mmCIF file of C-alpha atoms in Angstrom:
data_model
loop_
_atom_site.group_PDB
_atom_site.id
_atom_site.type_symbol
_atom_site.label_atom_id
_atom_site.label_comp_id
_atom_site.label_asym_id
_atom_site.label_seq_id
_atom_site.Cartn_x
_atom_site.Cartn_y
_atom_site.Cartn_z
ATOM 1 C CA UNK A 668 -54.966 5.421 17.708
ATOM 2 C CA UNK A 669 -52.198 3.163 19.083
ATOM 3 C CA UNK A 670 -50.103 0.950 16.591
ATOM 4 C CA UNK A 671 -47.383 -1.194 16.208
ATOM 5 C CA UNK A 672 -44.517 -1.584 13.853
ATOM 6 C CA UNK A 673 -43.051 -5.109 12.897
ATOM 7 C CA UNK A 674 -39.821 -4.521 10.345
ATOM 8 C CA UNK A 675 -38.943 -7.681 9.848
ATOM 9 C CA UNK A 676 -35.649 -8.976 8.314
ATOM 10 C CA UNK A 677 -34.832 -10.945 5.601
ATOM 11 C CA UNK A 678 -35.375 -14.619 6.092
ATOM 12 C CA UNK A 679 -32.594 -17.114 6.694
ATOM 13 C CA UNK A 680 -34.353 -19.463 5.071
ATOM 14 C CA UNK A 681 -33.982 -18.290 1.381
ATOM 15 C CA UNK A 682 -30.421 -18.107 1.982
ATOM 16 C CA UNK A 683 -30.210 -21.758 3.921
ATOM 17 C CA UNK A 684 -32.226 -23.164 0.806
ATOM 18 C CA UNK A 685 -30.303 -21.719 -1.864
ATOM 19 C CA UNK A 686 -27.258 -22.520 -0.235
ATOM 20 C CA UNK A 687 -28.539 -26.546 0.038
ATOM 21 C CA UNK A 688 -29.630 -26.860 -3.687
ATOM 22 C CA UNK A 689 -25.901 -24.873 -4.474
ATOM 23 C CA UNK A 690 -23.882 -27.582 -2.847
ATOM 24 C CA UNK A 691 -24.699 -30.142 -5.734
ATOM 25 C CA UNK A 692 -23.380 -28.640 -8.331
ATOM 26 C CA UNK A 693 -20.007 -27.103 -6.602
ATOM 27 C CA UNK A 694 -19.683 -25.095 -3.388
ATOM 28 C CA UNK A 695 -21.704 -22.357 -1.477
ATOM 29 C CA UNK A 696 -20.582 -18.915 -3.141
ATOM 30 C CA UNK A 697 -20.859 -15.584 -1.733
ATOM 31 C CA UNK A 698 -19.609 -11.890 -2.263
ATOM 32 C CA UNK A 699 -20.032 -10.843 1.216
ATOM 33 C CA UNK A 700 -16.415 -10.644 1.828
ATOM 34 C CA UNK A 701 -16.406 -12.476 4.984
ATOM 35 C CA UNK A 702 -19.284 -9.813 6.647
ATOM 36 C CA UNK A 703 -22.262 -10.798 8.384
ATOM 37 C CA UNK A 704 -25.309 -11.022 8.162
ATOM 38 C CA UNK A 705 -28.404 -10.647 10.233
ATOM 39 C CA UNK A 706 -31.554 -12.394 9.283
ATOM 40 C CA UNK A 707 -34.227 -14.437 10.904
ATOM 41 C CA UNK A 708 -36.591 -17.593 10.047
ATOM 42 C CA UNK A 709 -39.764 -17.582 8.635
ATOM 43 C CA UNK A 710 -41.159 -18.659 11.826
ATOM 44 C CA UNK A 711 -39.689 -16.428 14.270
ATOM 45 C CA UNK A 712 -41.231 -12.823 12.945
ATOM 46 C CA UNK A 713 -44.327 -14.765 11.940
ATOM 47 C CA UNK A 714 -44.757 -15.707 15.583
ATOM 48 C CA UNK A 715 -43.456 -12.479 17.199
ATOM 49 C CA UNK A 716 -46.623 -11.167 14.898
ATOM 50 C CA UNK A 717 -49.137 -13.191 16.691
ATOM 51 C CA UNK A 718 -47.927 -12.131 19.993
ATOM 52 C CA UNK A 719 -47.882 -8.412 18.775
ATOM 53 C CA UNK A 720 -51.155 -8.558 17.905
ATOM 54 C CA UNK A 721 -52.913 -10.770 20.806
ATOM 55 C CA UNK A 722 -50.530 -8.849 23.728
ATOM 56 C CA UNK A 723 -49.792 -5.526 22.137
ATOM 57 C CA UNK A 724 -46.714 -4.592 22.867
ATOM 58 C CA UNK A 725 -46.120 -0.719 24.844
ATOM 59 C CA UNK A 726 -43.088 -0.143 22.263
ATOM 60 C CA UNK A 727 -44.191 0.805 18.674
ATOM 61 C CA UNK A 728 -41.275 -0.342 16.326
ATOM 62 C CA UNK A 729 -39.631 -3.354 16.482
ATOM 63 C CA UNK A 730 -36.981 -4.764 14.378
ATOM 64 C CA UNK A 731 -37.215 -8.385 14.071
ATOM 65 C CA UNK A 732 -33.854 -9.692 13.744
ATOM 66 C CA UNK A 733 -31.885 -12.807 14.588
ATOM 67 C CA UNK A 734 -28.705 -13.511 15.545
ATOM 68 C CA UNK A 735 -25.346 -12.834 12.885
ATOM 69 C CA UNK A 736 -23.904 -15.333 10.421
ATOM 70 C CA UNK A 737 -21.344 -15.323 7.788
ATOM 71 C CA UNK A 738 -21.651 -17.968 4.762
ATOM 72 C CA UNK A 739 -18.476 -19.621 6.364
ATOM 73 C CA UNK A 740 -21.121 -20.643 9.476
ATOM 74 C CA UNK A 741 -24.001 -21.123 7.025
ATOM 75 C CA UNK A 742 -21.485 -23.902 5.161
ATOM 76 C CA UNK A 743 -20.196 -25.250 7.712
ATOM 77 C CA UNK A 744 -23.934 -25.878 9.245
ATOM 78 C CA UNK A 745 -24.919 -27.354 6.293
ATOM 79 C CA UNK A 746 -21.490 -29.421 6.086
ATOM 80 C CA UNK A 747 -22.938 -30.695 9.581
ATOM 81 C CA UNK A 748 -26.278 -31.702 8.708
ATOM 82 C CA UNK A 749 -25.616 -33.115 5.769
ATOM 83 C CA UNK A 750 -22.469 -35.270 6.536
ATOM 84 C CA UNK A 751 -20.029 -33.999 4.136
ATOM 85 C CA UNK A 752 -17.583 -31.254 3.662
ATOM 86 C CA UNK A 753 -19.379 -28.155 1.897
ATOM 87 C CA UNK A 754 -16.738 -25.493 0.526
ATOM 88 C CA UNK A 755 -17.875 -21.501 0.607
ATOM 89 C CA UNK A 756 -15.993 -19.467 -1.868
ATOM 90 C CA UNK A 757 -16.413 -16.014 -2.211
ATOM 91 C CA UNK A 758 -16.768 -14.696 -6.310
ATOM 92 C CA UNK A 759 -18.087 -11.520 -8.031
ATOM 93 C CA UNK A 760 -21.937 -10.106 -6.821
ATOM 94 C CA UNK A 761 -23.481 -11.530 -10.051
ATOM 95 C CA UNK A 762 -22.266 -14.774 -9.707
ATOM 96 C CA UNK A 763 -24.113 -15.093 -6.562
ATOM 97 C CA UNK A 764 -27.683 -15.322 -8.393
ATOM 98 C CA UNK A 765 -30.680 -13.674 -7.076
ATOM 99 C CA UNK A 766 -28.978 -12.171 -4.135
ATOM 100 C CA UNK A 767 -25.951 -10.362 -5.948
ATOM 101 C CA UNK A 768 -28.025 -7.416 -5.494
ATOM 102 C CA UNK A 769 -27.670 -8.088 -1.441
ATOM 103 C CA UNK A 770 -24.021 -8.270 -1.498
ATOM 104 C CA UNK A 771 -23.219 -4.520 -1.677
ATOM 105 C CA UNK A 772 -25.462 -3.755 1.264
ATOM 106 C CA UNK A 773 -23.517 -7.074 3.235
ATOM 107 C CA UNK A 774 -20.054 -5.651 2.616
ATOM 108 C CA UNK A 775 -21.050 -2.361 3.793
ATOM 109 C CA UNK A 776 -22.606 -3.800 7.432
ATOM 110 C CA UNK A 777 -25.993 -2.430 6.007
ATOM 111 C CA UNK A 778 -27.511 -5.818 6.731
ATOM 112 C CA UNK A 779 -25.473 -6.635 9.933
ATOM 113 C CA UNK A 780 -27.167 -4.505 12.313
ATOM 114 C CA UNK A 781 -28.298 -6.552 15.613
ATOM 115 C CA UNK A 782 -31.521 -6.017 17.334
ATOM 116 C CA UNK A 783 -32.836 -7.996 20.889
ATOM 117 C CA UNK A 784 -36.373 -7.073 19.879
ATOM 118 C CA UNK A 785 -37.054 -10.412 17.860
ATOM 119 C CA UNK A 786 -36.182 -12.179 21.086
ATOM 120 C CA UNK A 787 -38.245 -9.718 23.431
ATOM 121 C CA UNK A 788 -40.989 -10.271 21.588
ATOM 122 C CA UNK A 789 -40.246 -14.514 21.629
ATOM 123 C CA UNK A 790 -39.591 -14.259 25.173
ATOM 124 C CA UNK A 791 -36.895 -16.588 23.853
ATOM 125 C CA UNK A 792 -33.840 -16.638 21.930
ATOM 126 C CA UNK A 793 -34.119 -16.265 18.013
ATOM 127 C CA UNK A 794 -33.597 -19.599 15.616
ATOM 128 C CA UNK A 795 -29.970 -19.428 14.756
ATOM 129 C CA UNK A 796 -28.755 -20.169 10.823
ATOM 130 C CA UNK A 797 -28.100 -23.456 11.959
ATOM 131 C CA UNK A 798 -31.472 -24.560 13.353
ATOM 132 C CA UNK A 799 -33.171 -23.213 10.012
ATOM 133 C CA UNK A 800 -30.551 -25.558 7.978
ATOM 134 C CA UNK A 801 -31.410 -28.059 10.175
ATOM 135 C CA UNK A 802 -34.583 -28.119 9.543
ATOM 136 C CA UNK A 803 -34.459 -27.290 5.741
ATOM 137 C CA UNK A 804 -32.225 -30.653 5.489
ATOM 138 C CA UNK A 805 -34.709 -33.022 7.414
ATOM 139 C CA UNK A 806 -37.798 -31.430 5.321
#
């Protein structure tokens, strides 16, 4: 029996939305201590699934990662799209919200690891953090 494994990462647009609906009320926090992060879009792994499954692929596991950000970038991008200066300060892991549990595993490069398989798979390059802002903005 022949299979394939999609591990997928964790989606750059939860962070790109809760960093939008942050930037009312005061600036885009995080406690990753300047580390990156790798993630992808919704869209990407969703698509690398339908190729997986109408070409399957010789290679059985593939981790389906974009390209690296830090919340400097991810501020910055939304700074861009949105016309006006958006601060990113860095504070403790539970004043971060949902994702203070994430913020360990970020300072420690858990979550950094690269991988080209997401953009094998594409047969083009992965959405960046600033296309998925993009696109969160003008939705």
């Amino acid at each position: 029996m022949s299979y394939t494994v999609l591990r997928n990462a964790l989606h750059s647009d939860a962070f790109a939305a809760k960093a939008i609906h942050d930037m009312e009320p005061g600036p885009i926090v995080s406690a990753g201590a300047g580390s990156s992060l790798v993630t992808s879009s919704i869209a990407d792994p969703a698509e690398a699934a339908v190729i997986a499954l109408t070409t399957p692929p010789a290679k059985q596991l593939w981790k389906l990662r974009g390209p690296a950000w830090t919340f400097d970038q991810l501020a910055e991008s939304v700074s861009t799209e949105l016309g006006k200066t958006i601060e990113h300060r860095e504070v403790d892991d539970l004043e971060t919200g949902p994702f203070a549990v994430l913020f360990p595993l970020i300072r420690q490069g858990i979550l950094s690891e690269e991988s080209d398989d997401l953009a094998t798979l594409l047969r083009r390059a992965p959405q960046p953090i600033e296309a998925v802002v993009a696109q969160l903005c003008r939705s």
